[in-house]
Structure formats: C-alpha cells, structure tokens
Coordinates of C-alpha atoms and ligand atoms in Angstrom, one line a residue:
X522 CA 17.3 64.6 -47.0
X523 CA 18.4 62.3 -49.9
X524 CA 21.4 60.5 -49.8
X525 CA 22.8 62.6 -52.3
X526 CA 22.3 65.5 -50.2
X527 CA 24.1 63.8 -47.4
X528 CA 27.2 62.7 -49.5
X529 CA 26.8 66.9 -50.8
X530 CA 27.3 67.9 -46.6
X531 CA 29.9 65.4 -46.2
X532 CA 32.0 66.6 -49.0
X533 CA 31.4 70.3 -48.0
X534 CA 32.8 69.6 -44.1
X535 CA 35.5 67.9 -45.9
X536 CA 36.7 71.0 -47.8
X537 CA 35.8 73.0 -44.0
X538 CA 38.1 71.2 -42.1
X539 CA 41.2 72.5 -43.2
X540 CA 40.1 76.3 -42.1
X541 CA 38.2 75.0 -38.9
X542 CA 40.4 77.4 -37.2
X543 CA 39.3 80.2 -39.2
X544 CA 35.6 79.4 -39.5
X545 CA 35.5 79.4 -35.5
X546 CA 37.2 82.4 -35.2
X547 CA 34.8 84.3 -37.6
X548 CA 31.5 82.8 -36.5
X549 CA 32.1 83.9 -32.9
X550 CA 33.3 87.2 -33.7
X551 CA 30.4 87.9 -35.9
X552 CA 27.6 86.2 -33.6
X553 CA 28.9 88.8 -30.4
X554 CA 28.8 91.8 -33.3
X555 CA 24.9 90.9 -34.4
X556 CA 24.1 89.7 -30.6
X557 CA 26.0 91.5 -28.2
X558 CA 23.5 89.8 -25.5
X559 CA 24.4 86.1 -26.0
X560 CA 28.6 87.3 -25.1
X561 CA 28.0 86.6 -20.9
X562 CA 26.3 83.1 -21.9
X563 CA 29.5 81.8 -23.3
X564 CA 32.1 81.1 -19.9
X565 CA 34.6 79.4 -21.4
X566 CA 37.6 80.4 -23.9
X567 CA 36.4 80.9 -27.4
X568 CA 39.2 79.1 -28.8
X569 CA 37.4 75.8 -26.9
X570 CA 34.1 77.0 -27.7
X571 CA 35.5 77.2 -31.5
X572 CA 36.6 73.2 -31.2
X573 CA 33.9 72.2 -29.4
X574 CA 31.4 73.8 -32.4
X575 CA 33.4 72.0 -35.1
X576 CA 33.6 68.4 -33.6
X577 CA 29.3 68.8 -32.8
X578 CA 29.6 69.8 -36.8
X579 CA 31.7 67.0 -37.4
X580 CA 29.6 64.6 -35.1
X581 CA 26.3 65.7 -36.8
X582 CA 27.7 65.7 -40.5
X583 CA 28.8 62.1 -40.2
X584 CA 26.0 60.6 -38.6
X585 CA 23.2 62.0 -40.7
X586 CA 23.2 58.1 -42.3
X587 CA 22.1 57.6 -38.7
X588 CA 19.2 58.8 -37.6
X589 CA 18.6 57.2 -34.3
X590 CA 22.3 58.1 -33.1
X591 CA 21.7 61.9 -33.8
X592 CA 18.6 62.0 -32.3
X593 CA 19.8 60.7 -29.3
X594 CA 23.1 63.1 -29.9
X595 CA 20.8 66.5 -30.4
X596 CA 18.1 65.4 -27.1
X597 CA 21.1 65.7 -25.4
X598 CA 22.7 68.7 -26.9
X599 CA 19.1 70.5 -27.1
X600 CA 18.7 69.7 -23.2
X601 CA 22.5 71.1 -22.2
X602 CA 21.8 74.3 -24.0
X603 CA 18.5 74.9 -21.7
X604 CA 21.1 75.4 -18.8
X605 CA 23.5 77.4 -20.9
X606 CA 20.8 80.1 -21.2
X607 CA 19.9 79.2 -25.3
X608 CA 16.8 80.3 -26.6
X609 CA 14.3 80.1 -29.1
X610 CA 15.3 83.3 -30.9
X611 CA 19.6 82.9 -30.5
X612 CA 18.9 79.6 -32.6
X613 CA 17.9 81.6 -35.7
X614 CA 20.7 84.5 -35.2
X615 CA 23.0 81.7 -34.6
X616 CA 22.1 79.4 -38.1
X617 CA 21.6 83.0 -40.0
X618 CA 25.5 83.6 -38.5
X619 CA 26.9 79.9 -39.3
X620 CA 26.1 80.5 -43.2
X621 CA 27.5 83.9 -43.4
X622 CA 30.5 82.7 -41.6
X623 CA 30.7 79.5 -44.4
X624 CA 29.8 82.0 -47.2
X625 CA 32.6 83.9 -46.3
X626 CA 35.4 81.7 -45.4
X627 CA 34.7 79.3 -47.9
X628 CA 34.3 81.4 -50.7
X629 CA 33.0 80.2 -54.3
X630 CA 33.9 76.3 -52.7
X631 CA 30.6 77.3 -50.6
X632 CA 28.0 76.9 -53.5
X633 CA 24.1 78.8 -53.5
X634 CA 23.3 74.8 -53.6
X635 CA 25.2 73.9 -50.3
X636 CA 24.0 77.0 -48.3
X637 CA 20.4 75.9 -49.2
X638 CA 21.6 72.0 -48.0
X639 CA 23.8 73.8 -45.0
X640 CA 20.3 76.3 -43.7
X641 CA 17.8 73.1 -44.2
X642 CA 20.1 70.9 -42.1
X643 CA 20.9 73.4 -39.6
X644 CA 16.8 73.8 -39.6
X645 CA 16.4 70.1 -38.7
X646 CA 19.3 70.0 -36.2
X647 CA 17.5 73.2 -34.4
X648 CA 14.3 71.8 -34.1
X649 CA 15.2 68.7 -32.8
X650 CA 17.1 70.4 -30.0
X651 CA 14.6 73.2 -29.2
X652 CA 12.0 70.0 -29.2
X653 CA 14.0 68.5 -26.7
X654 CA 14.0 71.8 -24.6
X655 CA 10.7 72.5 -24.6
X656 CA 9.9 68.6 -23.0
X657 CA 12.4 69.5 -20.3
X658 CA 9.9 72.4 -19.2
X659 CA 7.8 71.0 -16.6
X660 CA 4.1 70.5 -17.8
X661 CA 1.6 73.3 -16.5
Ligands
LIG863 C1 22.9 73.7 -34.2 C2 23.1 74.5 -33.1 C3 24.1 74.4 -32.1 C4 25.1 73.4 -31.9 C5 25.5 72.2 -32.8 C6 25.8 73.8 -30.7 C7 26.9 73.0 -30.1 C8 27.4 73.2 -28.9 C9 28.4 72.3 -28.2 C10 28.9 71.0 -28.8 C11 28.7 72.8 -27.0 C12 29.6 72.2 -26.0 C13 29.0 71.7 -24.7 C14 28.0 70.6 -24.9 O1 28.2 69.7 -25.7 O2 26.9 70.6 -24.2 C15 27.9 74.1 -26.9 C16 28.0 74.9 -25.8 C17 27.3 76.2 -25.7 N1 26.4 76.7 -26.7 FE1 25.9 75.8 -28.4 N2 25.3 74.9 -30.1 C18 24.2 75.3 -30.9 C19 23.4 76.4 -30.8 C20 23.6 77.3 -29.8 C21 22.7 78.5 -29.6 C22 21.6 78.9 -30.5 C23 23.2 79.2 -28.5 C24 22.6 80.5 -28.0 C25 23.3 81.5 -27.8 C26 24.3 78.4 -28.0 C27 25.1 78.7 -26.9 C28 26.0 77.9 -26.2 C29 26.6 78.2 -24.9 C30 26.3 79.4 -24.1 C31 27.4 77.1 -24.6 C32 28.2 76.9 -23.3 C33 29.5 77.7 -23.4 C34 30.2 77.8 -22.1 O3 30.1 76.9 -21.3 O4 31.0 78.7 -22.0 N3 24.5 77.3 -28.8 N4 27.2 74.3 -28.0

C-alpha cells in the first residue's frame, strides 16, 4: 500500500465519520439478512457492536503508517474473534457486506477507486487476523 493509498483511506474515513451511526446501523442489518447464522454470535447490543466496529475502523485506518502497531492490534483482534465463534468463511460475507454498506451510505463520495483500496485493505486486515487464529489452534 503506497502512501498515497493510505492518505486515499484516511480521507475516505474522514468523510465516514459523520454517518458512523448510519453505516453501523446498515452493515449489521444487512450482514443478519445475508447470514442469518452469524445473529446468536453477536451477545451484545448492536448499537455497541456498531461503535465498537467504527473505533477498530478508526484504530486500523490511522495506524496503517504503522505497521508494527497494527500487527500487534489485529494478533489480538484475530485471537478474540476465535472465542467469539468467527470463522474462515463469515470473514468474506462480512468484507463483501462492509463495502456494500460504504457503497451505499456513502454514495458517489464512495468512488470505484476507494472500494478497490477499501476490499484490498480489508483483505490484509483479514488475513492477518485469521493468521493469528489459526496459530492459536494447537499443533496436531
Ligand atoms: C476486519 C474484520 C473485523 C473487525 C475489524 C472486527 C472488529 C471487532 C471488534 C473491535 C470487536 C469488539 C471486541 C474486541 O475488540 O475483541 C468485535 C467483536 C465481535 N466480532 Fe468482529 N470484527 C471483524 C470481523 C468479524 C467477523 C468476520 C465476524 C464473524 C461473524 C465477527 C464477529 C464478532 C463477534 C461475534 C463479536 C463479539 C460480539 C459480542 O460480544 O456480542 N467479527 N469485532
């Protein structure tokens, strides 16, 4: 990711920010319509849930200048989500539901350029959590 790219994301959250209510509102209700199954995993309210998904947006848009940080951010993240029931498949339904979510909400502000830049981050930020998950199984 070039640092172009970055200041591209950064700028895109920016314009997000102001309709984070909105965009976690949508997202959930459209990830329970496409995957019904994945509703029991979530215990909390979705109104938390919806906060808690835009600071780890927020947290992972701001420190992709540092690598090491959100590395160390996502092991974490990627680990917690083994015990919340995530798997392998929910993380494509879940990325393919994030950018319909921005697509809509957003509009024409949500360019074809920024949902390729939006799916290949969300494609790095998946794989270094499922990586994480699959070195918390124990070794056969
Ligand atoms: C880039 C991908 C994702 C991000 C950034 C993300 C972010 C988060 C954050 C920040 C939390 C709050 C708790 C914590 O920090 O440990 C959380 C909880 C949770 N996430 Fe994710 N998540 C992602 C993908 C997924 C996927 C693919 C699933 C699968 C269905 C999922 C299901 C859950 C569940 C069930 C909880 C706990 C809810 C509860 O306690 O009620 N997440 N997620």
């Amino acid at each position: 990711m070039t640092p172009d790219d970055v200041a591209k994301l950064q700028y895109s959250f920016g314009q997000m920010v102001p309709k984070k209510d909105e965009i976690a509102k949508v997202f959930y209700e459209r990830l329970f319509e496409v995957a019904p199954a994945v509703r029991p995993l979530f215990k909390g309210s979705i109104e938390e849930q919806g906060q808690k998904l835009v600071m780890a947006l927020r947290q992972i848009v701001l420190s992709l200048k540092q690598p090491n940080e959100l590395t160390t951010f996502l092991k974490g993240l990627g680990e917690r989500h083994v015990g919340y029931g995530a798997v392998a498949a929910h993380y494509d339904v879940v990325g393919g539901v994030l950018l319909w979510t921005f697509e809509n909400v957003m509009g024409n502000d949500f360019t074809p350029e920024l949902k390729e830049l939006w799916g290949g981050a969300y494609g790095v930020i998946s794989a270094a959590m499922q990586e994480a998950a699959a070195s918390l199984e124990p070794a056969e």
